[in-house]
Short mmCIF file of C-alpha atoms in Angstrom, two decimals:
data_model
loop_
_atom_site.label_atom_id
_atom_site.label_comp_id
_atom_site.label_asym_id
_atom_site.label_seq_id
_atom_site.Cartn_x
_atom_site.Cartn_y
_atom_site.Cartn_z
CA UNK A 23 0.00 0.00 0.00
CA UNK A 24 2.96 2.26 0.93
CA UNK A 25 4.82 1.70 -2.36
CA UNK A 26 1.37 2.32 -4.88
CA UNK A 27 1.17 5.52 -2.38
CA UNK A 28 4.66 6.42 -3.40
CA UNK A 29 4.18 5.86 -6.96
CA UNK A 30 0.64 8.01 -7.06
CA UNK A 31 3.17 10.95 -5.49
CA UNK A 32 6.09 10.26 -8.01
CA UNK A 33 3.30 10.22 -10.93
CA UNK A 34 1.35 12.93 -9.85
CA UNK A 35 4.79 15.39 -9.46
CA UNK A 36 5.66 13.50 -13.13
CA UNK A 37 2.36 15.17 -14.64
CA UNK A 38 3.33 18.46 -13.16
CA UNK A 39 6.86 19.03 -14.46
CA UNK A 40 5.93 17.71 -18.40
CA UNK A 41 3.15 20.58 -17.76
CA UNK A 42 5.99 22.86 -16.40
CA UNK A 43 8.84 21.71 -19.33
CA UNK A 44 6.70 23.34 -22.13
CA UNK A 45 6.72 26.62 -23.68
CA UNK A 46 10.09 28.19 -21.89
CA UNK A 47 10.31 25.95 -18.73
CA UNK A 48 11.86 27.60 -16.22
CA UNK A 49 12.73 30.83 -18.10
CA UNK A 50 8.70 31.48 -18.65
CA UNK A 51 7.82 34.31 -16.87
CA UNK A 52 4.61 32.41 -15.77
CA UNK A 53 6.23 30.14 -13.75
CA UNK A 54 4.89 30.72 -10.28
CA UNK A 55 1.23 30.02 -11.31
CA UNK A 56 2.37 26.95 -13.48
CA UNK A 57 3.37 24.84 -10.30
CA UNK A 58 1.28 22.24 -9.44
CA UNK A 59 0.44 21.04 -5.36
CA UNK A 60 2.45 18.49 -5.34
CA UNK A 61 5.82 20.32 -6.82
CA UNK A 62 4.73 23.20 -4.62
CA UNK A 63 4.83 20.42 -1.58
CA UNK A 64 8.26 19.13 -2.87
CA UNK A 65 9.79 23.11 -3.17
CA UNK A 66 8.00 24.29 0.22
CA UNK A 67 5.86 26.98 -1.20
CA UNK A 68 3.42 28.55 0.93
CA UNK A 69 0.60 30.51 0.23
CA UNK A 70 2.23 34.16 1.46
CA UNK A 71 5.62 33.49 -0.70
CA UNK A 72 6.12 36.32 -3.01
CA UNK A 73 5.88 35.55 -6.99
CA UNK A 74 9.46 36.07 -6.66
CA UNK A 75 10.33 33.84 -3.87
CA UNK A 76 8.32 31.13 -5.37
CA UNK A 77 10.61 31.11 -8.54
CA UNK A 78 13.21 30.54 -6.72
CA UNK A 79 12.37 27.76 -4.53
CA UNK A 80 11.21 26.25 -7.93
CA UNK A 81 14.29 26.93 -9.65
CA UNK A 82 16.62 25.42 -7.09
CA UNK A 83 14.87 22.18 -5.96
CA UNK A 84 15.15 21.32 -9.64
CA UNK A 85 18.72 22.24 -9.92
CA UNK A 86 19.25 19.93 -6.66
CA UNK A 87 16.97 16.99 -8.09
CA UNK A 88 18.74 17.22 -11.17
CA UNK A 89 22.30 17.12 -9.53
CA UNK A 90 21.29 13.82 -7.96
CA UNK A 91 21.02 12.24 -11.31
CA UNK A 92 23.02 10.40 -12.79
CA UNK A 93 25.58 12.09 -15.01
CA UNK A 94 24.09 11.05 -18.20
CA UNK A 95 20.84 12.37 -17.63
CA UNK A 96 22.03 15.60 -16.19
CA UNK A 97 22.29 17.78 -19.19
CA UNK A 98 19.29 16.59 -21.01
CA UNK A 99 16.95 17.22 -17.64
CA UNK A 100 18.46 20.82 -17.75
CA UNK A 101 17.81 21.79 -21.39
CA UNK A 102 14.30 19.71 -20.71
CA UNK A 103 13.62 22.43 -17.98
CA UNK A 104 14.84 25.29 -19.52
CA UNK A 105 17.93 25.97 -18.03
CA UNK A 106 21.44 27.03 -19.55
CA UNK A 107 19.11 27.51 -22.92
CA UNK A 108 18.13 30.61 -25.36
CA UNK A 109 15.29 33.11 -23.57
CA UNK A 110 13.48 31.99 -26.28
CA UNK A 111 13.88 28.35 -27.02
CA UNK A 112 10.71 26.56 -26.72
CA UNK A 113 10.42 23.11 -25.91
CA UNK A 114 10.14 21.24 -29.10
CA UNK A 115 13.32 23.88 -29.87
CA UNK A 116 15.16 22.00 -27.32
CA UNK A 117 14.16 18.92 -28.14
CA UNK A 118 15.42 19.53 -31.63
CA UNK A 119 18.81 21.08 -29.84
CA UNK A 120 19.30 17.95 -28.08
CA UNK A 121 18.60 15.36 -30.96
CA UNK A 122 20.79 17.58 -32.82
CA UNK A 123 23.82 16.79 -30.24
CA UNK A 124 22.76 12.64 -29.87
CA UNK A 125 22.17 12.48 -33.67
CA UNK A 126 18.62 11.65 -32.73
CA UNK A 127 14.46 12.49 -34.01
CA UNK A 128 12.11 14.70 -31.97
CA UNK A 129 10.33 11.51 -31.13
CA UNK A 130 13.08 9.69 -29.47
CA UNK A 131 14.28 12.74 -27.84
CA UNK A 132 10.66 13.13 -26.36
CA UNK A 133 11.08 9.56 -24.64
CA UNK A 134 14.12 10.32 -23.21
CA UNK A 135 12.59 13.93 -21.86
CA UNK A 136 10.12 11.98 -20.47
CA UNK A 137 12.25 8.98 -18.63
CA UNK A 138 14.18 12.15 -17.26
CA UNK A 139 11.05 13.61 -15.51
CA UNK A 140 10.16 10.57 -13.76
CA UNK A 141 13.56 10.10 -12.00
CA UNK A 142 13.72 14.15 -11.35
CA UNK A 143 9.81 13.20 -9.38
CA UNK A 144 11.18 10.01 -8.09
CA UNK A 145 14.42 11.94 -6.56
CA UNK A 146 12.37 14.18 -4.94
CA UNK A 147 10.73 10.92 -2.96
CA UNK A 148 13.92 9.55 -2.68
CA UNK A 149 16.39 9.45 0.08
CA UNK A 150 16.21 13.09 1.68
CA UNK A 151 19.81 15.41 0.20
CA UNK A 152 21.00 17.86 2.83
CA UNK A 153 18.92 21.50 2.14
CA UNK A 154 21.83 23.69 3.53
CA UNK A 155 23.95 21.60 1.00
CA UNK A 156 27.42 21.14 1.89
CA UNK A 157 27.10 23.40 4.93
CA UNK A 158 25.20 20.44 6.71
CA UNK A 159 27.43 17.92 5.62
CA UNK A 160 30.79 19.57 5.94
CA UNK A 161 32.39 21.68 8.71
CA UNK A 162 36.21 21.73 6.88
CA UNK A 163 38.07 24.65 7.21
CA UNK A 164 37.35 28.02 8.96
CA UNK A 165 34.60 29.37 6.80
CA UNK A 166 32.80 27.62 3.41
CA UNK A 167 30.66 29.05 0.93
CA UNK A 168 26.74 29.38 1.51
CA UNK A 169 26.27 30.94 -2.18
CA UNK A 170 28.69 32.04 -4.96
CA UNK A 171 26.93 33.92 -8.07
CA UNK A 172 29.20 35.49 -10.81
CA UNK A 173 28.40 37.66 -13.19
CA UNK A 174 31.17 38.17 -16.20
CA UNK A 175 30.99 40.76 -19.06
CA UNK A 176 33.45 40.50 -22.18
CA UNK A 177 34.29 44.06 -22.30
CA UNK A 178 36.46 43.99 -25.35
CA UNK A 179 38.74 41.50 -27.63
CA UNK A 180 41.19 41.58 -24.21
CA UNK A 181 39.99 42.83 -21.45
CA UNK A 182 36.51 41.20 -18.71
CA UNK A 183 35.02 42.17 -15.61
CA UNK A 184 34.52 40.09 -12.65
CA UNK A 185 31.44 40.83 -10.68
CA UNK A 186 31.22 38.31 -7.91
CA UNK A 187 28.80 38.11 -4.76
CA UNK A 188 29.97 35.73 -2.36
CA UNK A 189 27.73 34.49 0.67
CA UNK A 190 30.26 32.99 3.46
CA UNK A 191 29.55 31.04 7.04
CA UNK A 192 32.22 31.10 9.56
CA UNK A 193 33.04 28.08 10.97
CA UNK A 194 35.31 29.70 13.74
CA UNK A 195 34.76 32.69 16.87
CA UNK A 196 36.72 36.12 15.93
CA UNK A 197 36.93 35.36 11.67
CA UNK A 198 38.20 38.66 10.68
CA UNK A 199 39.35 37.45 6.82
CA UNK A 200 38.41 35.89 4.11
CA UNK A 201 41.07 34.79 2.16
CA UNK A 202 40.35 34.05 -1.60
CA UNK A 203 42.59 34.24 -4.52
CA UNK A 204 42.02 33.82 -8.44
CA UNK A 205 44.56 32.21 -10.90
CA UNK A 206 44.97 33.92 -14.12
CA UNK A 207 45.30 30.65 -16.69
CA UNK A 208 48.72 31.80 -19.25
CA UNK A 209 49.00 30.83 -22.90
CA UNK A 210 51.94 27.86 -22.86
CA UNK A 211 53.87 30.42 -24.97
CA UNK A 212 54.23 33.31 -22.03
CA UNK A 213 56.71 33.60 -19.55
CA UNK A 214 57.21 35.82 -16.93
CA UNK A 215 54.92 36.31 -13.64
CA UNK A 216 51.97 37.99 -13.77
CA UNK A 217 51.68 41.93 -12.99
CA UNK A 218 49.14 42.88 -10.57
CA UNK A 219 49.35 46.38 -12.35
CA UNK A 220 46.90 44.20 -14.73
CA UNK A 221 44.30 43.44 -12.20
CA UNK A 222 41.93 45.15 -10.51
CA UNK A 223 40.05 44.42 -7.47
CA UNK A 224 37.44 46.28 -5.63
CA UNK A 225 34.83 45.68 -2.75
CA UNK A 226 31.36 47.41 -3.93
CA UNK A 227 29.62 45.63 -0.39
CA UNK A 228 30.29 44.15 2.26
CA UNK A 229 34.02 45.08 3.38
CA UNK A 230 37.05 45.90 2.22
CA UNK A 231 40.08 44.04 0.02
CA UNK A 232 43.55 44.10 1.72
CA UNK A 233 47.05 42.30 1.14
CA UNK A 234 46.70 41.75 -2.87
CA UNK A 235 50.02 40.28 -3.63
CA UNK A 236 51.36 36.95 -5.77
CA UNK A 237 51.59 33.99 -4.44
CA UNK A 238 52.33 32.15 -8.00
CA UNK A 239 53.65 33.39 -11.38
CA UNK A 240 49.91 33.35 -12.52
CA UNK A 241 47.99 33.20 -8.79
CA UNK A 242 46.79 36.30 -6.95
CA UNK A 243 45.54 36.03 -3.28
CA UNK A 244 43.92 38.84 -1.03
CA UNK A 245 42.07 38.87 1.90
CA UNK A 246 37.97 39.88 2.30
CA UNK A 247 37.55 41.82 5.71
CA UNK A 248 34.03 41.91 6.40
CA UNK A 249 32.99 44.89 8.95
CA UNK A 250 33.41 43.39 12.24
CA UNK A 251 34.89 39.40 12.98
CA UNK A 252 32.28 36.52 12.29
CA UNK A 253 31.35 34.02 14.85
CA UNK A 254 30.90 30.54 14.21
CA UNK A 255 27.70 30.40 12.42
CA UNK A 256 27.63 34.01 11.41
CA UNK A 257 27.06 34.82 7.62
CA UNK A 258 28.23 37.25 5.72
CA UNK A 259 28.03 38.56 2.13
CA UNK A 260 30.81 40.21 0.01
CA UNK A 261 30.61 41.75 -3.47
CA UNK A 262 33.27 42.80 -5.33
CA UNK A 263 34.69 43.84 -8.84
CA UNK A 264 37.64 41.86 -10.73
CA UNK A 265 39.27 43.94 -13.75
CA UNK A 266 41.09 42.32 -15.96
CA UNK A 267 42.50 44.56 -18.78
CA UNK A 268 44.56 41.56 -20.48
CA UNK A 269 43.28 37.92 -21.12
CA UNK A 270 44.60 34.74 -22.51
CA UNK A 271 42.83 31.09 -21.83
CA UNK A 272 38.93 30.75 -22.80
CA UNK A 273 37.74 29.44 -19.99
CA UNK A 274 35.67 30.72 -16.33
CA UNK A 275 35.91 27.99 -13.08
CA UNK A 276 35.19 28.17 -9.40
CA UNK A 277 37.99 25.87 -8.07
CA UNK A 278 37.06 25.74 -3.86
CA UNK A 279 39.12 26.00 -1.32
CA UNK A 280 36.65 24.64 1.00
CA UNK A 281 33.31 23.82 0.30
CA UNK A 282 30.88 25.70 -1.85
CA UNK A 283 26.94 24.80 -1.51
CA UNK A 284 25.93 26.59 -4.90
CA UNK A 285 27.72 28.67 -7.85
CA UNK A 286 25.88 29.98 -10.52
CA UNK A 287 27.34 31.87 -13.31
CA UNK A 288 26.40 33.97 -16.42
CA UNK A 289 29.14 35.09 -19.06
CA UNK A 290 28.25 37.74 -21.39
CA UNK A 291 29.91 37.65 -24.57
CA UNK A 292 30.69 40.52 -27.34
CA UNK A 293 27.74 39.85 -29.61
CA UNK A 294 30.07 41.73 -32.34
CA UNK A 295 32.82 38.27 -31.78
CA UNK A 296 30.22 35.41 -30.16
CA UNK A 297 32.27 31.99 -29.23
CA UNK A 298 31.74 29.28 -32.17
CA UNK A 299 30.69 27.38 -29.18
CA UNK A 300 30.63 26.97 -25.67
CA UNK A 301 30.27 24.06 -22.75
CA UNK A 302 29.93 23.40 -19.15
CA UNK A 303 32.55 22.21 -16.83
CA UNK A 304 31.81 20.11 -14.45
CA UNK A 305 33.93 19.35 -11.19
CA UNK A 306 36.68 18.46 -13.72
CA UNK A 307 40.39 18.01 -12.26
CA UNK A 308 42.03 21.57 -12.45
CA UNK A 309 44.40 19.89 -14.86
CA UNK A 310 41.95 18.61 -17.58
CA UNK A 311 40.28 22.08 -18.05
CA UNK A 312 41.92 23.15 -20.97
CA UNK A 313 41.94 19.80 -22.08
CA UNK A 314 40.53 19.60 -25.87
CA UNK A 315 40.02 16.07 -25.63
CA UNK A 316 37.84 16.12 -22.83
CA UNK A 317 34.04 15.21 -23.73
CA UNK A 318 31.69 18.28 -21.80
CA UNK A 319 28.02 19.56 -22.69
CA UNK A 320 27.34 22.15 -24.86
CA UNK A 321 25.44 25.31 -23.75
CA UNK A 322 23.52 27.98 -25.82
CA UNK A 323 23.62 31.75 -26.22
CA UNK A 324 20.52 33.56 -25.92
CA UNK A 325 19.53 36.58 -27.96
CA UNK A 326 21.73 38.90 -25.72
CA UNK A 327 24.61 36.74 -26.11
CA UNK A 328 25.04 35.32 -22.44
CA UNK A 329 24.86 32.09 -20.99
CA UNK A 330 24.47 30.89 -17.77
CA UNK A 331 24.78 27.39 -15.74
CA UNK A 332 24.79 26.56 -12.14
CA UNK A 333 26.54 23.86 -9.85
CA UNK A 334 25.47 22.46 -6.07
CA UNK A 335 27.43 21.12 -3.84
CA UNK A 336 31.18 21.80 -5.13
CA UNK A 337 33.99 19.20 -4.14
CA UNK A 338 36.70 21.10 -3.15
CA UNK A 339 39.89 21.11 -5.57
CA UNK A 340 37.57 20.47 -8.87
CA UNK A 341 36.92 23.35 -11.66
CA UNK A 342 33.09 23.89 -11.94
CA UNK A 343 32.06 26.64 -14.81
CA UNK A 344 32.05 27.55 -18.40
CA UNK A 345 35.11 26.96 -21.41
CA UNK A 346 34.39 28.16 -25.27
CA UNK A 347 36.04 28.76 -28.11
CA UNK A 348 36.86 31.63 -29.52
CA UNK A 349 35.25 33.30 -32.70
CA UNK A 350 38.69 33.15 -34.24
CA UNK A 351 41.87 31.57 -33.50
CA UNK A 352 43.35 34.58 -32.56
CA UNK A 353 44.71 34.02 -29.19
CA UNK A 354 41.31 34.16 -26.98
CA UNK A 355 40.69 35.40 -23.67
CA UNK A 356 42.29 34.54 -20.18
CA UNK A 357 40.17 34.31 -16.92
CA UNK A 358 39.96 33.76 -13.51
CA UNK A 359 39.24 30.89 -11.32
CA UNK A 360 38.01 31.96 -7.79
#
């Protein structure tokens, strides 16, 4: 009796997200009154949440169902949902997307969308995953990441800017910094170390940036002061500016220190020089990033020429984020890993 119970709730939730996958999935700006009672049960939306606030309980139990998947199914349940796709790719236009990449028809590509739905609904019944994410599971080090979200703008054939807001939990009494640094990937072809007179970095909130120096030919560290020392469980948010005016290596990671519950990213390209393509990296070895060889999914620019992607959970010491390549094959852009 238990198990047909469980299977009503995984079918029921099933109906709900193939009702939620059409049009522009996640992206559709309809999506609050598109949720069904049972997904609503699943997110924990209540009736006084704010349009707003239901979007984004929607947005990231999906993104945590569909990191419990396995890896195969991953990317397809994302584009099936909307996410890391064109503003205004419908869903038969990602179908089409994805049988384009598996050499596939629309029909077969609907079965799979399908089989991908029922194990997002029966993940959600599944074993229970850790709602703080790694902050529940993991007390290493004396702070870890809560939230990570970075935003970062092309602003010319060499030169980006870094706009990250970071969301940090001490683990310690008396934190008073935050130490962070950001490796600045070099063409095999340069030598030299790096000049800081090249980078740029400035709080906007949440503190101030002290003791920029090099601690590798292409690493820069510095330290994140919030306003007064964090006790253990305090949180604290800092956002700051990286300015880069010279790149090399076409690639964005988050490579943690310590654990990082969530990153998201969006990269904004020049729409005048658009990457022939672009991909997602995901909690690859540090080493394999620029690795050509290396199999990774594709992602999509929409009509303003961004993408963006998202990652839960982060092991420390692997690269999560975004690699393309270049419109030409003039030397392409370098970038930082935080």
């Amino acid at each position: 009796m238990a198990q047909d119970a469980a299977e009503a709730k995984i079918n029921a939730l099933s109906a709900e997200l193939k009702l939620l996958r059409k049009g522009l999935g996640v992206q559709a700006k309809t999506l609050p009154a598109l949720i069904g009672e049972q997904l609503r049960e699943v997110c924990g939306v209540h009736e006084d949440d704010t349009p707003g606030t239901v979007r984004g309980k929607v947005v990231e139990t999906l993104r945590r169902l569909i990191e419990k998947l396995p890896e195969s199914h991953r990317e397809t349940a994302r584009i099936v949902l909307g996410f890391g796709t064109g503003a205004s790719e419908r869903y038969t236009q990602r179908l089409e997307l994805l049988g384009t990449d598996a050499d596939r028809n629309v029909r077969t590509m609907q079965r799979r969308a399908d089989d991908v739905i029922y194990l997002i609904a029966e993940a959600a019944y599944g074993a229970p995953w850790p709602h703080a994410g790694v902050a529940a599971a993991s007390q290493d080090g004396p702070w870890h990441t809560s939230a990570l979200a970075v935003r970062l703008t092309m602003t010319g054939a060499a030169a980006a800017e870094v706009f990250e807001n970071r969301r940090v939990v001490s683990h310690v009494a008396g934190l008073v910094d935050v130490e962070h640094a950001v490796s600045l990937a070099r063409p095999a072809s340069t030598t030299g170390r790096l000049d800081l007179a090249d980078v740029g970095i400035d709080v906007v909130a949440g503190g101030e940036v002290h003791s920029v120096r090099l601690v590798s030919a292409t690493r820069v560290a510095f330290s994140l002061r919030p306003p007064q020392p964090l006790d253990a469980g305090d949180e604290h948010e800092f956002f700051f500016r990286i300015r880069l005016d010279e790149l090399t290596a076409p690639f964005y990671c988050c490579t943690p220190e310590f654990p990082c519950a969530s990153f998201d990213l969006n990269v904004r390209f020049d729409r005048r020089q658009p990457p022939q393509r672009v991909w997602r990296i995901d909690g690859e070895l540090s080493k394999d990033v620029q690795d050509p060889l290396t199999a990774r999914k594709p992602l999509f620019l929409d009509n303003a020429g961004e993408v963006r992607t998202g990652f839960r959970d982060l092991r420390p010491a692997r690269s999560y984020g975004v690699g393309w390549q270049p419109a030409s094959r003039a030397a392409g852009p370098r970038l930082p890993s935080p």
